Amino acid sequence: MQTTVDRPVDAVEKVLGEVPVPPYVTQQHVQLAMRAVLQHGPESWPTGPLCRSDLTPYPCRLHRWGRAVLRTRGMTDRAVDDLIARAERPARVPDGRR
């Protein structure tokens, strides 16, 4: 998955602007950022990729915020993309045999 440009693309985003990154990023911010990045990932639509959570053009405000928070803690965009790819892989269900 390729990283997209970090800029507002929705009318609501143009009014509200970006979600600010806290000046001191705590472990709780990192946990919320990881959840935001995973929950607000891209979903294919005929009009182009949309956020799977709020159906705004991808990347939405919360996805961009999550990436920005993770960047402040030293996580690269490639590492975030790898995290998303691992989370989207189907889980292997054991067949129940011993």
CSV table of N, CA and C in Angstrom, one decimal:
chain,number,residue,atom,x,y,z
A,1,MET,N,0.9,-1.2,0.0
A,1,MET,CA,0.0,0.0,0.0
A,1,MET,C,0.9,1.2,0.0
A,2,GLN,N,0.6,2.2,-0.8
A,2,GLN,CA,1.4,3.4,-0.9
A,2,GLN,C,0.8,4.5,0.0
A,3,THR,N,1.7,5.2,0.6
A,3,THR,CA,1.3,6.3,1.4
A,3,THR,C,0.8,7.5,0.6
A,4,THR,N,-0.3,8.1,1.0
A,4,THR,CA,-0.8,9.2,0.2
A,4,THR,C,-0.4,10.5,0.7
A,5,VAL,N,-0.7,11.5,0.0
A,5,VAL,CA,-0.3,12.9,0.4
A,5,VAL,C,-1.2,13.3,1.7
A,6,ASP,N,-0.5,13.9,2.6
A,6,ASP,CA,-1.2,14.3,3.9
A,6,ASP,C,-1.7,15.7,3.7
A,7,ARG,N,-2.9,15.9,3.2
A,7,ARG,CA,-3.6,17.2,3.0
A,7,ARG,C,-5.1,17.0,3.2
A,8,PRO,N,-5.8,18.1,3.6
A,8,PRO,CA,-7.2,18.0,3.7
A,8,PRO,C,-7.9,17.8,2.3
A,9,VAL,N,-8.9,16.9,2.3
A,9,VAL,CA,-9.5,16.6,1.0
A,9,VAL,C,-11.0,16.7,1.1
A,10,ASP,N,-11.6,16.9,2.3
A,10,ASP,CA,-13.0,16.9,2.5
A,10,ASP,C,-13.5,18.3,2.9
A,11,ALA,N,-14.7,18.6,2.6
A,11,ALA,CA,-15.2,20.0,2.9
A,11,ALA,C,-15.2,20.2,4.4
A,12,VAL,N,-15.5,19.2,5.2
A,12,VAL,CA,-15.5,19.3,6.7
A,12,VAL,C,-14.1,19.5,7.2
A,13,GLU,N,-13.1,18.9,6.5
A,13,GLU,CA,-11.7,19.0,6.9
A,13,GLU,C,-11.2,20.4,6.6
A,14,LYS,N,-11.7,21.0,5.5
A,14,LYS,CA,-11.3,22.3,5.2
A,14,LYS,C,-11.8,23.3,6.2
A,15,VAL,N,-12.9,23.1,6.8
A,15,VAL,CA,-13.4,24.0,7.9
A,15,VAL,C,-12.7,23.7,9.2
A,16,LEU,N,-12.7,22.4,9.6
A,16,LEU,CA,-12.1,22.1,10.9
A,16,LEU,C,-10.6,22.1,10.9
A,17,GLY,N,-10.0,21.8,9.8
A,17,GLY,CA,-8.5,21.7,9.8
A,17,GLY,C,-8.0,20.4,10.3
A,18,GLU,N,-6.8,20.3,10.6
A,18,GLU,CA,-6.2,19.0,11.0
A,18,GLU,C,-6.4,18.9,12.5
A,19,VAL,N,-6.4,17.6,13.0
A,19,VAL,CA,-6.4,17.3,14.4
A,19,VAL,C,-5.0,17.6,14.9
A,20,PRO,N,-4.8,18.4,15.9
A,20,PRO,CA,-3.5,18.7,16.4
A,20,PRO,C,-2.8,17.6,17.1
A,21,VAL,N,-1.5,17.4,16.8
A,21,VAL,CA,-0.7,16.4,17.5
A,21,VAL,C,-0.3,17.0,18.9
A,22,PRO,N,-0.5,16.2,20.0
A,22,PRO,CA,-0.2,16.8,21.3
A,22,PRO,C,1.3,17.1,21.4
A,23,PRO,N,1.6,18.1,22.2
A,23,PRO,CA,3.0,18.5,22.4
A,23,PRO,C,3.8,17.4,23.1
A,24,TYR,N,3.2,16.6,24.0
A,24,TYR,CA,3.9,15.5,24.6
A,24,TYR,C,3.1,14.2,24.3
A,25,VAL,N,3.7,13.4,23.5
A,25,VAL,CA,3.0,12.1,23.1
A,25,VAL,C,3.2,11.0,24.1
A,26,THR,N,2.2,10.6,24.7
A,26,THR,CA,2.2,9.5,25.8
A,26,THR,C,1.9,8.2,25.1
A,27,GLN,N,2.1,7.1,26.0
A,27,GLN,CA,1.7,5.8,25.5
A,27,GLN,C,0.3,5.7,25.1
A,28,GLN,N,-0.6,6.4,25.8
A,28,GLN,CA,-2.0,6.4,25.5
A,28,GLN,C,-2.3,7.0,24.1
A,29,HIS,N,-1.5,8.1,23.8
A,29,HIS,CA,-1.7,8.7,22.5
A,29,HIS,C,-1.2,7.7,21.4
A,30,VAL,N,-0.1,6.9,21.7
A,30,VAL,CA,0.3,6.0,20.7
A,30,VAL,C,-0.7,4.9,20.5
A,31,GLN,N,-1.3,4.4,21.6
A,31,GLN,CA,-2.4,3.4,21.4
A,31,GLN,C,-3.5,3.9,20.6
A,32,LEU,N,-4.0,5.1,20.9
A,32,LEU,CA,-5.1,5.7,20.1
A,32,LEU,C,-4.7,5.9,18.7
A,33,ALA,N,-3.5,6.3,18.4
A,33,ALA,CA,-3.0,6.5,17.1
A,33,ALA,C,-3.0,5.2,16.3
A,34,MET,N,-2.5,4.1,16.9
A,34,MET,CA,-2.5,2.8,16.2
A,34,MET,C,-4.0,2.4,15.9
A,35,ARG,N,-4.9,2.6,16.8
A,35,ARG,CA,-6.3,2.3,16.6
A,35,ARG,C,-6.8,3.1,15.5
A,36,ALA,N,-6.5,4.4,15.5
A,36,ALA,CA,-7.0,5.3,14.4
A,36,ALA,C,-6.5,4.9,13.0
A,37,VAL,N,-5.2,4.6,13.0
A,37,VAL,CA,-4.6,4.2,11.7
A,37,VAL,C,-5.3,2.9,11.2
A,38,LEU,N,-5.5,1.9,12.1
A,38,LEU,CA,-6.1,0.7,11.6
A,38,LEU,C,-7.6,0.8,11.3
A,39,GLN,N,-8.3,1.5,12.2
A,39,GLN,CA,-9.8,1.7,12.0
A,39,GLN,C,-10.1,2.6,10.8
A,40,HIS,N,-9.3,3.5,10.5
A,40,HIS,CA,-9.6,4.5,9.4
A,40,HIS,C,-8.7,4.2,8.2
A,41,GLY,N,-8.6,3.0,7.9
A,41,GLY,CA,-7.8,2.6,6.7
A,41,GLY,C,-8.6,2.7,5.4
A,42,PRO,N,-8.0,2.5,4.3
A,42,PRO,CA,-8.6,2.7,3.0
A,42,PRO,C,-9.5,1.5,2.7
A,43,GLU,N,-10.6,1.8,1.9
A,43,GLU,CA,-11.5,0.8,1.4
A,43,GLU,C,-11.8,1.2,-0.1
A,44,SER,N,-11.7,0.3,-1.0
A,44,SER,CA,-11.9,0.6,-2.4
A,44,SER,C,-13.3,0.8,-2.7
A,45,TRP,N,-13.5,1.9,-3.4
A,45,TRP,CA,-14.9,2.3,-3.9
A,45,TRP,C,-14.7,2.8,-5.4
A,46,PRO,N,-15.8,2.7,-6.2
A,46,PRO,CA,-15.6,3.2,-7.6
A,46,PRO,C,-15.1,4.6,-7.7
A,47,THR,N,-15.4,5.4,-6.7
A,47,THR,CA,-14.9,6.8,-6.8
A,47,THR,C,-13.5,7.0,-6.3
A,48,GLY,N,-12.9,5.9,-5.8
A,48,GLY,CA,-11.5,6.0,-5.3
A,48,GLY,C,-11.5,5.5,-3.8
A,49,PRO,N,-10.3,5.5,-3.2
A,49,PRO,CA,-10.3,5.0,-1.8
A,49,PRO,C,-11.0,5.9,-0.9
A,50,LEU,N,-11.8,5.3,0.0
A,50,LEU,CA,-12.5,6.1,1.1
A,50,LEU,C,-12.1,5.5,2.4
A,51,CYS,N,-12.2,6.3,3.5
A,51,CYS,CA,-12.0,5.8,4.8
A,51,CYS,C,-13.1,4.7,5.1
A,52,ARG,N,-12.7,3.6,5.6
A,52,ARG,CA,-13.6,2.6,5.9
A,52,ARG,C,-14.6,2.9,7.1
A,53,SER,N,-14.2,3.8,7.9
A,53,SER,CA,-15.0,4.2,9.1
A,53,SER,C,-16.0,5.3,8.8
A,54,ASP,N,-15.6,6.4,8.2
A,54,ASP,CA,-16.5,7.5,8.0
A,54,ASP,C,-16.8,7.8,6.5
A,55,LEU,N,-16.2,7.0,5.6
A,55,LEU,CA,-16.5,7.2,4.1
A,55,LEU,C,-16.1,8.5,3.6
A,56,THR,N,-15.1,9.2,4.1
A,56,THR,CA,-14.6,10.4,3.5
A,56,THR,C,-13.4,10.0,2.7
A,57,PRO,N,-12.9,10.8,1.8
A,57,PRO,CA,-11.8,10.5,1.0
A,57,PRO,C,-10.6,10.1,1.9
A,58,TYR,N,-9.9,9.0,1.5
A,58,TYR,CA,-8.8,8.5,2.3
A,58,TYR,C,-7.5,9.3,1.9
A,59,PRO,N,-6.7,9.7,2.8
A,59,PRO,CA,-6.8,9.5,4.3
A,59,PRO,C,-7.6,10.5,5.0
A,60,CYS,N,-8.4,10.1,5.9
A,60,CYS,CA,-9.3,11.0,6.7
A,60,CYS,C,-8.4,11.7,7.8
A,61,ARG,N,-9.1,12.6,8.5
A,61,ARG,CA,-8.4,13.4,9.5
A,61,ARG,C,-7.8,12.5,10.6
A,62,LEU,N,-8.5,11.5,11.1
A,62,LEU,CA,-8.0,10.7,12.1
A,62,LEU,C,-6.9,9.8,11.7
A,63,HIS,N,-6.9,9.3,10.4
A,63,HIS,CA,-5.8,8.5,9.9
A,63,HIS,C,-4.6,9.3,9.8
A,64,ARG,N,-4.7,10.6,9.3
A,64,ARG,CA,-3.5,11.4,9.2
A,64,ARG,C,-3.0,11.8,10.6
A,65,TRP,N,-3.9,12.0,11.6
A,65,TRP,CA,-3.5,12.3,13.0
A,65,TRP,C,-2.7,11.1,13.5
A,66,GLY,N,-3.2,9.9,13.3
A,66,GLY,CA,-2.6,8.7,13.8
A,66,GLY,C,-1.2,8.6,13.3
A,67,ARG,N,-1.0,8.8,12.0
A,67,ARG,CA,0.3,8.7,11.3
A,67,ARG,C,1.2,9.8,11.9
A,68,ALA,N,0.7,11.0,12.1
A,68,ALA,CA,1.6,12.1,12.6
A,68,ALA,C,2.0,11.7,14.0
A,69,VAL,N,1.2,11.2,14.9
A,69,VAL,CA,1.5,10.8,16.2
A,69,VAL,C,2.6,9.7,16.2
A,70,LEU,N,2.4,8.7,15.4
A,70,LEU,CA,3.4,7.6,15.3
A,70,LEU,C,4.7,8.1,14.7
A,71,ARG,N,4.7,9.1,13.8
A,71,ARG,CA,5.9,9.7,13.3
A,71,ARG,C,6.7,10.3,14.4
A,72,THR,N,6.0,11.0,15.3
A,72,THR,CA,6.7,11.7,16.4
A,72,THR,C,7.4,10.8,17.3
A,73,ARG,N,6.9,9.5,17.4
A,73,ARG,CA,7.5,8.5,18.2
A,73,ARG,C,8.6,7.7,17.4
A,74,GLY,N,8.9,8.1,16.2
A,74,GLY,CA,9.9,7.5,15.4
A,74,GLY,C,9.5,6.4,14.5
A,75,MET,N,8.2,6.2,14.3
A,75,MET,CA,7.7,5.1,13.4
A,75,MET,C,7.7,5.7,12.0
A,76,THR,N,8.2,5.0,11.0
A,76,THR,CA,8.2,5.4,9.7
A,76,THR,C,6.9,5.1,9.0
A,77,ASP,N,6.6,5.8,7.9
A,77,ASP,CA,5.4,5.5,7.1
A,77,ASP,C,5.4,4.0,6.6
A,78,ARG,N,6.6,3.5,6.3
A,78,ARG,CA,6.6,2.1,5.8
A,78,ARG,C,6.3,1.2,7.0
A,79,ALA,N,6.7,1.5,8.2
A,79,ALA,CA,6.4,0.6,9.3
A,79,ALA,C,4.9,0.7,9.6
A,80,VAL,N,4.3,1.9,9.4
A,80,VAL,CA,2.8,2.0,9.6
A,80,VAL,C,2.1,1.2,8.5
A,81,ASP,N,2.6,1.3,7.3
A,81,ASP,CA,2.0,0.5,6.2
A,81,ASP,C,2.1,-1.0,6.5
A,82,ASP,N,3.2,-1.4,7.0
A,82,ASP,CA,3.4,-2.9,7.4
A,82,ASP,C,2.4,-3.3,8.5
A,83,LEU,N,2.3,-2.4,9.5
A,83,LEU,CA,1.3,-2.7,10.5
A,83,LEU,C,-0.1,-2.8,10.0
A,84,ILE,N,-0.5,-2.0,9.1
A,84,ILE,CA,-1.8,-2.0,8.5
A,84,ILE,C,-2.0,-3.3,7.7
A,85,ALA,N,-1.0,-3.7,6.9
A,85,ALA,CA,-1.0,-4.9,6.1
A,85,ALA,C,-1.1,-6.1,7.0
A,86,ARG,N,-0.4,-6.2,8.1
A,86,ARG,CA,-0.5,-7.3,9.0
A,86,ARG,C,-1.9,-7.4,9.6
A,87,ALA,N,-2.4,-6.3,10.0
A,87,ALA,CA,-3.8,-6.3,10.6
A,87,ALA,C,-4.9,-6.7,9.6
A,88,GLU,N,-4.7,-6.4,8.4
A,88,GLU,CA,-5.7,-6.8,7.4
A,88,GLU,C,-5.6,-8.2,6.9
A,89,ARG,N,-4.5,-8.9,7.2
A,89,ARG,CA,-4.4,-10.3,6.7
A,89,ARG,C,-5.5,-11.1,7.4
A,90,PRO,N,-6.1,-12.1,6.7
A,90,PRO,CA,-7.1,-12.9,7.4
A,90,PRO,C,-6.4,-13.8,8.4
A,91,ALA,N,-7.1,-14.0,9.5
A,91,ALA,CA,-6.5,-14.8,10.6
A,91,ALA,C,-6.7,-16.3,10.2
A,92,ARG,N,-5.7,-17.0,10.6
A,92,ARG,CA,-5.7,-18.5,10.4
A,92,ARG,C,-6.4,-19.1,11.5
A,93,VAL,N,-7.5,-19.8,11.2
A,93,VAL,CA,-8.3,-20.5,12.2
A,93,VAL,C,-7.9,-22.0,12.3
A,94,PRO,N,-7.5,-22.4,13.5
A,94,PRO,CA,-7.1,-23.8,13.6
A,94,PRO,C,-8.3,-24.8,13.2
A,95,ASP,N,-7.9,-25.9,12.7
A,95,ASP,CA,-9.0,-26.8,12.2
A,95,ASP,C,-9.5,-27.7,13.4
A,96,GLY,N,-8.9,-27.7,14.5
A,96,GLY,CA,-9.5,-28.4,15.7
A,96,GLY,C,-8.8,-29.8,15.9
A,97,ARG,N,-8.0,-30.2,14.9
A,97,ARG,CA,-7.3,-31.5,15.1
A,97,ARG,C,-6.2,-31.4,16.0
A,98,ARG,N,-5.9,-32.5,16.7
A,98,ARG,CA,-4.7,-32.6,17.6
A,98,ARG,C,-3.6,-33.4,17.0
